[in-house]
Coordinates of C-alpha atoms in Angstrom, one line a residue:
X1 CA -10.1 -29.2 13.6
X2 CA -11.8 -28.7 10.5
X3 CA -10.9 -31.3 8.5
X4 CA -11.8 -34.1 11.6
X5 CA -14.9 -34.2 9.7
X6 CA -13.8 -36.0 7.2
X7 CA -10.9 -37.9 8.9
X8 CA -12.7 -39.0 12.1
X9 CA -14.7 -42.1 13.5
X10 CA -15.9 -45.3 11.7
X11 CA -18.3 -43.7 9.5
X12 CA -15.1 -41.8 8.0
X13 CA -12.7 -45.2 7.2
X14 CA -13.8 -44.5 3.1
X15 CA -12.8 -41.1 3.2
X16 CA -9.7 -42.1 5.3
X17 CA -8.9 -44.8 2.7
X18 CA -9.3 -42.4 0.1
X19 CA -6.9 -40.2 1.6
X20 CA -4.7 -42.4 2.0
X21 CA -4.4 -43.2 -1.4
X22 CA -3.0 -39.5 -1.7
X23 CA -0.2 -40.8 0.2
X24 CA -1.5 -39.3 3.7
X25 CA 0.2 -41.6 6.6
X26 CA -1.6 -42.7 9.4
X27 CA 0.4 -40.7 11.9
X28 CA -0.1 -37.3 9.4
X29 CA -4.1 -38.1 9.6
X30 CA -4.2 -36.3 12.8
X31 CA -2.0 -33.6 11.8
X32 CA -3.7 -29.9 10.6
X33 CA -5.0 -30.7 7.2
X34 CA -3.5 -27.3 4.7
X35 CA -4.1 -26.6 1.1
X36 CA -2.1 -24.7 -0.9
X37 CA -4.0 -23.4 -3.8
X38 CA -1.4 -22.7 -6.4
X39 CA -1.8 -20.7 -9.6
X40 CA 1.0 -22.3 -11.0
X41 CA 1.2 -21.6 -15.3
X42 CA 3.6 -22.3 -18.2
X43 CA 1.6 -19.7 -19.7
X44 CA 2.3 -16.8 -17.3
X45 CA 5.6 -15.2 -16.7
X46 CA 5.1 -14.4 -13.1
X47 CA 3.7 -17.9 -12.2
X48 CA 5.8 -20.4 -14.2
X49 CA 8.6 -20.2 -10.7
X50 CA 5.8 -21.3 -8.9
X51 CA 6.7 -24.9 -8.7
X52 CA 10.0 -24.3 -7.2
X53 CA 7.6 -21.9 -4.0
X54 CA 4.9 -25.0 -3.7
X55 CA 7.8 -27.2 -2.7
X56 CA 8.7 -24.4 -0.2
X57 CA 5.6 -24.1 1.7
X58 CA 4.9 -27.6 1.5
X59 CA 8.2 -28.5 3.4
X60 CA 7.6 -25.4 6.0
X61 CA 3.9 -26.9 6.4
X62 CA 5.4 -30.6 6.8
X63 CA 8.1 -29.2 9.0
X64 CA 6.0 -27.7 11.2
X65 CA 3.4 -30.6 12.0
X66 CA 0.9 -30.1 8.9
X67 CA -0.4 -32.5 6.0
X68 CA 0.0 -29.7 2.8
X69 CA -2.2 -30.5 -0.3
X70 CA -1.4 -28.6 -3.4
X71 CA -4.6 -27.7 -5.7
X72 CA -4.7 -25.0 -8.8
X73 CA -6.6 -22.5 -9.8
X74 CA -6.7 -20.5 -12.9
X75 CA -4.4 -17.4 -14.3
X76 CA -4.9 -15.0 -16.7
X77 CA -1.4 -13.1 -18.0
X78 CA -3.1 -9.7 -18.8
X79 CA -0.6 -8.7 -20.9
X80 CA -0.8 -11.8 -23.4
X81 CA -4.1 -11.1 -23.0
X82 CA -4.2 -7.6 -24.3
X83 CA -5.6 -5.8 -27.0
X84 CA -8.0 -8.5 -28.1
X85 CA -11.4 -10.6 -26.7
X86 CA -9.2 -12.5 -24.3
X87 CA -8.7 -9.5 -22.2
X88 CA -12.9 -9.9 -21.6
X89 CA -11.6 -12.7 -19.2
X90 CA -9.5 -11.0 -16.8
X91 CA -11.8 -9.7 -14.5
X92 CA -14.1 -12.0 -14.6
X93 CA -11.4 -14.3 -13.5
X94 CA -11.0 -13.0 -10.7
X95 CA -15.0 -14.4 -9.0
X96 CA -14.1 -17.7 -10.5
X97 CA -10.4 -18.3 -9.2
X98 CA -12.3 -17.3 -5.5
X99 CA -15.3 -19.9 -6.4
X100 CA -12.2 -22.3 -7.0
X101 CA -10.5 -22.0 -3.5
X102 CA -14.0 -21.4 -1.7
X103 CA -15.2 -24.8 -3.7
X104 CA -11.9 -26.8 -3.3
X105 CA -11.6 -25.8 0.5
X106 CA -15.2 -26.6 1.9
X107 CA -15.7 -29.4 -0.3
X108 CA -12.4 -30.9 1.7
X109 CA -13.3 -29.2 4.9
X110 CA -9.3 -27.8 5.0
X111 CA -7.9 -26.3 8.3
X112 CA -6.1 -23.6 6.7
X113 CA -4.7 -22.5 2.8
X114 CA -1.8 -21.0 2.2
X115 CA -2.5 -18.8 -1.3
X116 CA -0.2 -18.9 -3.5
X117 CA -0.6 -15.9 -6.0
X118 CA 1.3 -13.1 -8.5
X119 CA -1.0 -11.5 -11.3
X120 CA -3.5 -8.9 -11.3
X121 CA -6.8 -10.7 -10.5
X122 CA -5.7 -13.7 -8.8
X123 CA -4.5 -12.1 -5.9
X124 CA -7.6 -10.3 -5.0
X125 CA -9.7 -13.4 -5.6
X126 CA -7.8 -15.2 -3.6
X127 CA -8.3 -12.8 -0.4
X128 CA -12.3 -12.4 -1.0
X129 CA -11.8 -16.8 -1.1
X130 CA -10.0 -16.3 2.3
X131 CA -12.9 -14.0 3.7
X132 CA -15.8 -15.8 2.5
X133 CA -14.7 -19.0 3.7
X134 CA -12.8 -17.6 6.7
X135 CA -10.3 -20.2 8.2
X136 CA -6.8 -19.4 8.5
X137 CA -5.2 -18.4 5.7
X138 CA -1.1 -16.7 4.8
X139 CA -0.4 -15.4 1.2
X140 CA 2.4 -15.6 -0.4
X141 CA 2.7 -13.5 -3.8
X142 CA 5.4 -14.8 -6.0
X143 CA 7.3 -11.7 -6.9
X144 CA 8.6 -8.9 -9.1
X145 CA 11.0 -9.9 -12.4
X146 CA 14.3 -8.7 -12.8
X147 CA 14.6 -5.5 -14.9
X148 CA 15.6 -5.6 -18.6
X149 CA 18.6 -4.7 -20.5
X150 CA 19.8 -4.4 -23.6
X151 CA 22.5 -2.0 -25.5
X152 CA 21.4 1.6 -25.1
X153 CA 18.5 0.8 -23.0
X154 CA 18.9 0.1 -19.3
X155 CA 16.1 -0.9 -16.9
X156 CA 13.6 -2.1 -19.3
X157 CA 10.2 -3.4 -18.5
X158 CA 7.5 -4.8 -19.9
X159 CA 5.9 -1.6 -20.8
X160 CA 9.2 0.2 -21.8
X161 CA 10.3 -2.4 -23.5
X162 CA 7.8 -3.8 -25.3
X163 CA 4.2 -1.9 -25.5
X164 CA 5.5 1.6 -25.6
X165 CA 8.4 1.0 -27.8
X166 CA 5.9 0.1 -30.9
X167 CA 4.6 3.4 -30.9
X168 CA 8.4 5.0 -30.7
X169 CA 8.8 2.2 -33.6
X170 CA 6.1 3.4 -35.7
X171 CA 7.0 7.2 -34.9
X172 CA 10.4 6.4 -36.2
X173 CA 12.3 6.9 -33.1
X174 CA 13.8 3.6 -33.0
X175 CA 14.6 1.1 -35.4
X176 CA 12.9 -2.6 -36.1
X177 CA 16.1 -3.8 -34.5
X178 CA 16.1 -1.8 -31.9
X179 CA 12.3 -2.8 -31.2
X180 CA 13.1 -6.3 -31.8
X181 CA 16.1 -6.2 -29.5
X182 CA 14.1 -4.9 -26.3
X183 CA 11.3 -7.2 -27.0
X184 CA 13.4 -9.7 -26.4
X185 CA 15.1 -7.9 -23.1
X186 CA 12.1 -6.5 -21.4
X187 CA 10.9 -9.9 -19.9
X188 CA 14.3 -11.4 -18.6
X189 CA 12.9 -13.8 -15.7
X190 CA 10.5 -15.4 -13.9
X191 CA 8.0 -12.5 -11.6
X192 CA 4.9 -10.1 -12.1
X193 CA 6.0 -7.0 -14.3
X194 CA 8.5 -4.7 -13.1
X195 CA 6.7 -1.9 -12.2
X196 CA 4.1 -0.6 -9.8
X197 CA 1.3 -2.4 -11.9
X198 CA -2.0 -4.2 -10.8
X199 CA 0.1 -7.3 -9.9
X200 CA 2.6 -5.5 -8.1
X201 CA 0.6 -2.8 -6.2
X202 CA -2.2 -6.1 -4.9
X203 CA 0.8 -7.8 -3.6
X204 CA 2.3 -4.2 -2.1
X205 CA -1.9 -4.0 -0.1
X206 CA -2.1 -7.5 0.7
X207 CA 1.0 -7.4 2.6
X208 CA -0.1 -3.6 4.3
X209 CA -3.5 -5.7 4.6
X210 CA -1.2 -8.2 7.0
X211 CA -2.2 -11.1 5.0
X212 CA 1.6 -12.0 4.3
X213 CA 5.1 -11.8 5.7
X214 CA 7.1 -8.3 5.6
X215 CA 9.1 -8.2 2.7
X216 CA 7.2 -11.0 0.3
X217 CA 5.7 -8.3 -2.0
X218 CA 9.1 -6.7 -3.3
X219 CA 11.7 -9.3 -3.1
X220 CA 12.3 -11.1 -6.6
X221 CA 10.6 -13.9 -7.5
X222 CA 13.8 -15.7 -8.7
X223 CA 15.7 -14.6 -5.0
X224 CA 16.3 -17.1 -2.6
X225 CA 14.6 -14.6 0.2
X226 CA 11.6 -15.2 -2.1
X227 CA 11.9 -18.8 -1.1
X228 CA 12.7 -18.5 2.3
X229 CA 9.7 -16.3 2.7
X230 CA 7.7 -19.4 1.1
X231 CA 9.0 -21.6 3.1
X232 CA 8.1 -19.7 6.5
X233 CA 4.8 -19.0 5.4
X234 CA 4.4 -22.5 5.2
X235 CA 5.6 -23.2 8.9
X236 CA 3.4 -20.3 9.9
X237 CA 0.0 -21.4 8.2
X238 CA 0.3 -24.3 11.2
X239 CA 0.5 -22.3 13.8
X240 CA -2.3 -20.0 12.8
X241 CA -4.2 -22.8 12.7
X242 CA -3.3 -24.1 16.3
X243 CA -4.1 -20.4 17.1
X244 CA -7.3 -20.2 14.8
X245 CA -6.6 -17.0 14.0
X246 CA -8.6 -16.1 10.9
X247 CA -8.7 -13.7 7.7
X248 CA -11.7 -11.6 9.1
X249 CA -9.2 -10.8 12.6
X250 CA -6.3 -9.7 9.9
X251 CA -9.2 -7.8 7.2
X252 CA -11.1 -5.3 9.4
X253 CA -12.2 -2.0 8.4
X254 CA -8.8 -0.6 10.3
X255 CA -6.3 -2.8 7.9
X256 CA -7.9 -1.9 4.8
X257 CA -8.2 2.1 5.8
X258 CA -4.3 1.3 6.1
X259 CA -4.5 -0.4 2.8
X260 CA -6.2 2.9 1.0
X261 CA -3.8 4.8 2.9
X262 CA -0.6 2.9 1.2
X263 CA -2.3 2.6 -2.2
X264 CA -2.7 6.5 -2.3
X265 CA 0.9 7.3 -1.3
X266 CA 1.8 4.5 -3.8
X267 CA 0.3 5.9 -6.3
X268 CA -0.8 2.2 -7.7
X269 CA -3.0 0.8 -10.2
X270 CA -6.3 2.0 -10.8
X271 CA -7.4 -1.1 -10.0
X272 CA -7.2 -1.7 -7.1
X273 CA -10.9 0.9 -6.2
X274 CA -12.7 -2.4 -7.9
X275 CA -10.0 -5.4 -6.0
X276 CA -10.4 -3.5 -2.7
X277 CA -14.4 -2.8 -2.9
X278 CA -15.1 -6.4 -4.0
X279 CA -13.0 -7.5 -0.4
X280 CA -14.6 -5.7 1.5
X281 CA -17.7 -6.7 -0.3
X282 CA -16.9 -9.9 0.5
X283 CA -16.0 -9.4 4.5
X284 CA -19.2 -7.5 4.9
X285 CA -17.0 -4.3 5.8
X286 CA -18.0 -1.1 5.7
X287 CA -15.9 0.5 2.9
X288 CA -17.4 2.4 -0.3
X289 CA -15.9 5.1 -2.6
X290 CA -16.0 7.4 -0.1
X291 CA -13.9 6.4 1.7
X292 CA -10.9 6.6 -1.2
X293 CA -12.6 10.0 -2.4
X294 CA -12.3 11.3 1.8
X295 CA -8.8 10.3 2.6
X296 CA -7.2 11.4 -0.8
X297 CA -7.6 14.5 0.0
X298 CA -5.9 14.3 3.1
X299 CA -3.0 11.9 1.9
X300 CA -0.4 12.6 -0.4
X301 CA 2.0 10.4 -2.6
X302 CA 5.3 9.2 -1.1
X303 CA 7.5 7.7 -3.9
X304 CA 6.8 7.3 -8.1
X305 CA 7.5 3.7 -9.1
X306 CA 7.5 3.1 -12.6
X307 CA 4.9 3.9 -14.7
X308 CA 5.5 7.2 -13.1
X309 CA 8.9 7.3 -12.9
X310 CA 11.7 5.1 -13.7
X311 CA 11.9 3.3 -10.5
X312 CA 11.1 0.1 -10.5
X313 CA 10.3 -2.5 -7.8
X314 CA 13.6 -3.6 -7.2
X315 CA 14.3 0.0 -5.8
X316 CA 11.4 0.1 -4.2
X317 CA 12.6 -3.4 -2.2
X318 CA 16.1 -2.2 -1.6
X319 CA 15.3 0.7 -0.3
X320 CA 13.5 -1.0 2.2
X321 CA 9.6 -2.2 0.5
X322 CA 6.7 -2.3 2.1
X323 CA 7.8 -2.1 5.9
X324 CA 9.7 1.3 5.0
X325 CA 6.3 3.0 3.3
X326 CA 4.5 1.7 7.0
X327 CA 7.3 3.4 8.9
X328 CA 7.1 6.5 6.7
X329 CA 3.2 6.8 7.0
X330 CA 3.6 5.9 10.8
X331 CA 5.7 9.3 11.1
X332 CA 2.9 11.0 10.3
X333 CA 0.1 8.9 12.7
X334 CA -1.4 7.9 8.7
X335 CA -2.1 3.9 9.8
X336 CA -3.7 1.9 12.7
X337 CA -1.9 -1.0 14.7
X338 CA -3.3 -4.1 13.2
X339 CA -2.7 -7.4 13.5
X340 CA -1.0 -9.8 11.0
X341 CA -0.3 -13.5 9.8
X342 CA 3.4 -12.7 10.7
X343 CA 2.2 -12.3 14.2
X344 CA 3.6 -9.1 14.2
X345 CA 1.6 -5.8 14.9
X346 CA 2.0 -3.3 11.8
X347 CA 3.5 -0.5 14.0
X348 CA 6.1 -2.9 15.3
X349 CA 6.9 -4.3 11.7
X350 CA 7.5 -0.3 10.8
X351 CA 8.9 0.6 14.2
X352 CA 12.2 -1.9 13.1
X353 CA 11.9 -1.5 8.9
X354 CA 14.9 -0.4 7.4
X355 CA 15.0 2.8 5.1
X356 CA 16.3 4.3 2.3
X357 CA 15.1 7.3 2.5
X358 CA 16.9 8.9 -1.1
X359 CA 13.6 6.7 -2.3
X360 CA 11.0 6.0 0.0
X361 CA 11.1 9.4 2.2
X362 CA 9.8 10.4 5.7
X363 CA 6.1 11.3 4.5
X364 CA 6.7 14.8 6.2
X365 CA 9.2 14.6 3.6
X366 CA 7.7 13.7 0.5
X367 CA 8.0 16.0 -2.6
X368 CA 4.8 15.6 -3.5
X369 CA 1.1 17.4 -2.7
X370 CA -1.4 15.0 -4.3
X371 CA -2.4 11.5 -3.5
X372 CA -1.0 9.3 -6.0
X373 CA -5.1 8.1 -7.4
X374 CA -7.6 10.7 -7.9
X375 CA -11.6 10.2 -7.9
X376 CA -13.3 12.1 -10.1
X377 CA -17.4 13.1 -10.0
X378 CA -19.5 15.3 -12.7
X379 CA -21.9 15.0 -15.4
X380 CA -19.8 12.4 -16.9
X381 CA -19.8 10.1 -14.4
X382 CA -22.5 10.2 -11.6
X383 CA -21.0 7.3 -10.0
X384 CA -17.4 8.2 -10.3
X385 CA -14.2 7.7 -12.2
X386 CA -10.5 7.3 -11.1
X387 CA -7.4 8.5 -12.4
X388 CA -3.9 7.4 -11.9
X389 CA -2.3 10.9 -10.5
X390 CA 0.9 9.6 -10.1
X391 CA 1.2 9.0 -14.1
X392 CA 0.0 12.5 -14.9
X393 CA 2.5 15.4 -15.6
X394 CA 1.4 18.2 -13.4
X395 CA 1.0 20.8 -16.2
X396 CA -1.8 18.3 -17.5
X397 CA -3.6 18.7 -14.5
X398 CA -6.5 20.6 -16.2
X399 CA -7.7 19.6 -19.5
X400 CA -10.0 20.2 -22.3
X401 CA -10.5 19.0 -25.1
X402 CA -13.1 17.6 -28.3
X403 CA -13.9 14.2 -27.9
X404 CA -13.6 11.4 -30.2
X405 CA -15.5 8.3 -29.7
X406 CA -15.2 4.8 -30.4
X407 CA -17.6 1.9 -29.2
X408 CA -15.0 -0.4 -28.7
X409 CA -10.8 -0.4 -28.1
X410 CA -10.5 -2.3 -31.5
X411 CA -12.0 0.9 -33.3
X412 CA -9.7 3.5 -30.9
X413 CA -6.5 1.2 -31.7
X414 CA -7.4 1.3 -35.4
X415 CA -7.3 5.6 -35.3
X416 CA -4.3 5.8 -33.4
X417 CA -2.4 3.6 -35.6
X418 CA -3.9 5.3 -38.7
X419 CA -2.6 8.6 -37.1
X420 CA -6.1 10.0 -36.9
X421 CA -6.0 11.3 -33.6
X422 CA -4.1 14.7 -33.4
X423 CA -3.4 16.8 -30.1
X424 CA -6.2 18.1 -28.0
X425 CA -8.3 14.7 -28.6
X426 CA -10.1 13.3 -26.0
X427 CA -10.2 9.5 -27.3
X428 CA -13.9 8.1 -25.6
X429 CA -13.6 4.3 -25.7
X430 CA -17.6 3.1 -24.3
X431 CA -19.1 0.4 -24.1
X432 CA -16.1 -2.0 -22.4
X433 CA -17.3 -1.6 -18.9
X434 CA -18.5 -4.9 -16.9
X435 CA -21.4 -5.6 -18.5
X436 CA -20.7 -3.5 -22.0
X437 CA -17.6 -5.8 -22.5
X438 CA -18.4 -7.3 -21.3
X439 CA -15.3 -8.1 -18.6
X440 CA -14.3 -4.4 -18.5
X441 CA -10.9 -4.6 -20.7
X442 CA -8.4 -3.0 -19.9
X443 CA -6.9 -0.2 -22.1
X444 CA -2.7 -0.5 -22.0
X445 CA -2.7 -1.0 -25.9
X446 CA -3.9 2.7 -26.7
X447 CA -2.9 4.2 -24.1
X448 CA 1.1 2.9 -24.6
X449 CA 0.5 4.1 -28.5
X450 CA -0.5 7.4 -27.4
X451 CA 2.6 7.3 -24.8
X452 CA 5.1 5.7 -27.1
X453 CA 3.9 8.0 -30.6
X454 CA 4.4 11.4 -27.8
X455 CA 0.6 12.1 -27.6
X456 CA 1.0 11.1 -23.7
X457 CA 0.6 14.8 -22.5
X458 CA -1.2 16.3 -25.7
X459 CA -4.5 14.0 -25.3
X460 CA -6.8 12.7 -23.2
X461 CA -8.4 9.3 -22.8
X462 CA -11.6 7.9 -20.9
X463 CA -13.4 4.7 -20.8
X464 CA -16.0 2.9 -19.0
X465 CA -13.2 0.1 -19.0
X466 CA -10.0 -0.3 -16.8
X467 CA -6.4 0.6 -17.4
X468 CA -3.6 -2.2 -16.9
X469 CA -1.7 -0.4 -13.6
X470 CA 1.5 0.0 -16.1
X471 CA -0.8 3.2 -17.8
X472 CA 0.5 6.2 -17.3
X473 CA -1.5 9.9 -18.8
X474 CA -4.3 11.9 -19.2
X475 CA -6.3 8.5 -18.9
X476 CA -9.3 8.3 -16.9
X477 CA -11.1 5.0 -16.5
X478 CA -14.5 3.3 -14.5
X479 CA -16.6 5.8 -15.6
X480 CA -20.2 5.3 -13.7
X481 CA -22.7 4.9 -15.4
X482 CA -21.2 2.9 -17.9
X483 CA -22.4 3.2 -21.7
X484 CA -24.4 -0.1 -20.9
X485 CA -26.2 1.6 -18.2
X486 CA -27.2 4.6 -20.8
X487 CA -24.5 6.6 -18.6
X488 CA -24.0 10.1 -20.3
X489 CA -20.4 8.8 -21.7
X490 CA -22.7 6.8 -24.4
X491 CA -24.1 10.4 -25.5
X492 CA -21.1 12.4 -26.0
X493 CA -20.8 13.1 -29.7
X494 CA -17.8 13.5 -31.9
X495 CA -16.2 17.4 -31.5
X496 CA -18.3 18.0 -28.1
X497 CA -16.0 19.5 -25.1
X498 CA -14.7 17.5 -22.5
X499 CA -13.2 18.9 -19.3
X500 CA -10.9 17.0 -16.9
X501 CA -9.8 18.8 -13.6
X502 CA -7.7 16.8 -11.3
X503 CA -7.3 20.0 -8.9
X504 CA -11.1 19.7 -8.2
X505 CA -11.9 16.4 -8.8
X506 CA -14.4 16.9 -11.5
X507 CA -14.9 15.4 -14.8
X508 CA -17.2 17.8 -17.3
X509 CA -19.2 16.8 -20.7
X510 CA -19.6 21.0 -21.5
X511 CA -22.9 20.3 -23.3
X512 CA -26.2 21.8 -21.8
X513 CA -28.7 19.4 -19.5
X514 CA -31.3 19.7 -21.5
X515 CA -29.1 18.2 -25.1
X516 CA -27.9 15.6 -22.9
X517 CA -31.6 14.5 -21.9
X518 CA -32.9 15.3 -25.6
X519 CA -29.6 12.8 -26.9
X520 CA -31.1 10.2 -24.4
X521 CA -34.5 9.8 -25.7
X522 CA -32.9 8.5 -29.2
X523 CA -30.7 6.1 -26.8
X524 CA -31.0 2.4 -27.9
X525 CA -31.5 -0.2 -25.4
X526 CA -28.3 -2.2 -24.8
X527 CA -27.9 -5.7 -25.6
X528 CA -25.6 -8.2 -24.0
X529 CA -23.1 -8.8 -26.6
X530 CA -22.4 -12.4 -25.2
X531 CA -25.3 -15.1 -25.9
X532 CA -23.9 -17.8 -24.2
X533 CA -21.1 -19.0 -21.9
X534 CA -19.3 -17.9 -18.9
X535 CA -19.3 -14.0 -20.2
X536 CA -23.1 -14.2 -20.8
X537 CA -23.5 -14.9 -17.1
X538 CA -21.3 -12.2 -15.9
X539 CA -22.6 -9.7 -17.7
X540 CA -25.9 -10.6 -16.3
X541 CA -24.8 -10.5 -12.6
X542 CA -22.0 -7.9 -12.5
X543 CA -22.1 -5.0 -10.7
X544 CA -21.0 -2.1 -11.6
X545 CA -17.5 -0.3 -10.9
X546 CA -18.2 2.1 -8.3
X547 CA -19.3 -1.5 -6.6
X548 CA -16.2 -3.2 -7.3
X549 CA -18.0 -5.0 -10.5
X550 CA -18.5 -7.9 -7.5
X551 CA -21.0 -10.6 -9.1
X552 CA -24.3 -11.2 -7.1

């Protein structure tokens, strides 16, 4: 074992004596040595049950023969986060919470981790932790919350019932007491957001991914299967160990085309093109934007969870959660038998899922033509740019419009709520991409006003930041070259045309070549907006989106 280098012969009795101190009994220092690295937060909604799930893994990892040792790492609620500077740290979160477990678990030479994770970045840097330091490793993602309620509004959630209902607030559709009523609804328990958001769709992949037991993505973080499901992931982190069967035999290029795969019929977040370039990034496999561009035109979307509809992830785990979408994308030969901490092959996990299929059809089945995220390519973005399909009424599938740009959200925010922006608006947000930010925001704040005020069809947005995975609309986001970079989106000018085509994947600034390279000579060079601290390093070794903004 690992960890027999710091337990083992004479030259060890300090560090033996300083493990005991921990409370480590003789007899337990020969046992597998397993850290749980725990996100646990009183500030974050989906992490604050997470006390209740350590006690669970640690008494499946005691029960099964380990020695578990709980250490945290950091969480960032995106929503609280929102609409202001904070939302610069989200991403950048994501590098740091993996140098936390890749620092914590070498330092201490652990055997194996289990990962205890819910919101949008931790997840992901907890599985490029598990790949860089490769040793056996289980997730377990804390869950969904219940859905809302209040009078005259059933199945709220967190963007329903709070971000979009200011902008039916300040169109007059609903009353202050109404507003002040759902506010209070739309968050009723412990668990990620309700929908198919970034939290929600990273747990959906990292099960697909076969990094934690079928069913642990849907069920409710406040369900006892939630803790059962902890528990057993704790008994099962010990025999992975004893096996030594590790991350990079689980993440292969195989598992994550199966994870693309299930994130196109999901129709998830748009953030998951940076979460799953960055793994891969960070198991040296061979996966690029290519390889999302290539098979979403040859999959199409199974089954809307809200944003796109008004499903919501209960639904989606009733009717049978993750194993049901691998048994409906089995019946069309869409995924690859790979292996997974449950020990289970995913065709055999799908071969025995239970379906509901008035939800999560048959893929033959499915109403739908398109894959649920769409790459798009042109003038506008050399490098790329991804919309959320799923989210976009197909009537708005082609759109042009005349731009309106803002160097910052604040300045975007500030014209929507001043009713500035009327229909046929394309609202240009630069400079927020990962070095511009720098962090790469994410947009939900306009692009819920736009939603919630009934401009969610009429306009367009783009950025060279992200979109929260609750943003539904004309929005298109990680636009390469960012405005930074002296990409083209830091040219377009007020009134010029801008064309977005989902049907042919293209994204159009309709001014001439030779204005665009007569607007970049009188380009000024960009300056880090961030002088010191933990921002002014990212932005000086981040990549850019279409390389999963991954920090060399």
């Amino acid at each position: 074992m690992r960890s027999d280098s710091i337990k083992k012969g004479i030259a060890r009795t300090p560090h033996r004596g300083l493990l005991m101190a921990t409370g480590v009994s003789k007899k337990n220092m020969n046992a597998p040595f397993i850290g749980i690295a725990s996100s646990f937060s009183d500030l974050v909604p989906g992490h604050i049950g997470m006390r209740d799930l350590e006690r669970q893994i640690e008494k499946g990892i005691h029960s099964a023969g380990g020695q578990a040792f709980i250490f945290g790492v950091p969480a960032v609620c995106d929503g609280i986060a929102m609409g202001h500077c904070g939302m610069q740290y989200s991403l950048p979160s994501r590098d740091l919470i993996a140098d936390c477990v890749e620092t914590v678990a070498q330092a201490h030479q652990l055997d194996g981790l289990v990962l205890l994770s819910n919101c949008d970045k931790i997840t992901p840097g907890m599985l490029i932790a598990a790949l860089r330091i490769d040793i056996p490793t289980i997730i377990v993602t804390a869950g969904p919350m219940l859905d809302g309620e209040c009078q005259g509004h059933h199945k709220l959630t967190m963007v329903t019932g709070s971000f979009e209902a200011v902008g039916k607030y300040r169109k007059g559709e609903i009353s202050e007491e109404e507003l002040l009523a759902m506010e209070e609804a739309s968050c009723p328990s412990a668990g990620s957001c309700q929908g198919m958001y970034t939290a929600n769709t990273l747990a959906c992949l990292t099960e697909i991914l076969g990094m934690s037991l079928p069913y642990c993505a849907s069920s409710s973080a406040v369900s006892s299967q939630k803790r059962r499901i902890a528990f057993d992931s704790g008994m099962r982190i010990v025999n992975l160990v004893k096996d030594d069967i590790k991350p990079s035999m689980i993440i292969t290029k195989e598992s994550m085309r199966n994870m693309i795969v299930a994130d196109l019929a999901l129709g998830g977040s748009t953030n998951t093109f940076l979460h799953t370039l960055a793994i891969a990034n960070a198991g040296g496999i061979d996966i690029t934007l290519k390889d999302f561009d290539e098979l979403s035109k040859n999959v199409h979307q199974i089954v809307k969870i809200n944003p796109s509809s008004s499903l919501t992830m209960a639904d989606f785990h009733y009717a049978g959660g993750i194993p049901a979408v691998l048994k409906s994308l089995a019946s069309a030969n869409l995924i690859s038998d790979t292996k997974t901490v449950s020990g289970i092959p995913t065709l055999e996990i799908a071969k025995y899922a239970q379906i509901d299929t008035s939800i999560i059809p048959y893929y033959k089945d499915s109403k739908y033509t398109k894959a649920g995220l769409t790459i798009l390519y042109g003038n506008l973005a050399k490098g790329g740019c991804v919309i959320k399909t799923s989210g976009v009424d197909p009537d708005c599938y082609e759109f042009t419009g005349n731009a309106r740009t803002f160097d910052s959200e604040e300045s975007a925010m500030e014209a929507l709520e001043n009713d500035t922006i009327k229909e046929g608006d394309v609202i240009v947000i630069r400079y927020e991409g990962p070095k511009g930010g720098p962090g790469m925001r994410e947009m939900l704040a306009p692009t819920s006003l736009l939603v919630g005020k009934g401009l969610g069809k009429k306009c367009a947005l783009i950025t060279d930041g992200r979109f929260s995975g609750a943003t539904r609309g004309i929005c298109v986001g990680h636009v390469v070259p960012e405005a930074a970079e002296g990409g083209v989106i830091a040219l377009i000018k007020d009134g010029d045309k801008i064309k977005i085509d989902i049907n042919t994947q293209e994204i159009t600034l309709l001014v001439s070549e030779e204005e665009i390279a007569k607007r970049k000579l009188t380009l000024k060079p960009f300056e880090i907006k961030c002088k010191s601290g933990y921002l002014a390093k990212y932005a000086k070794n981040v990549q850019d989106a279409s390389h999963g903004a991954i920090v060399i």
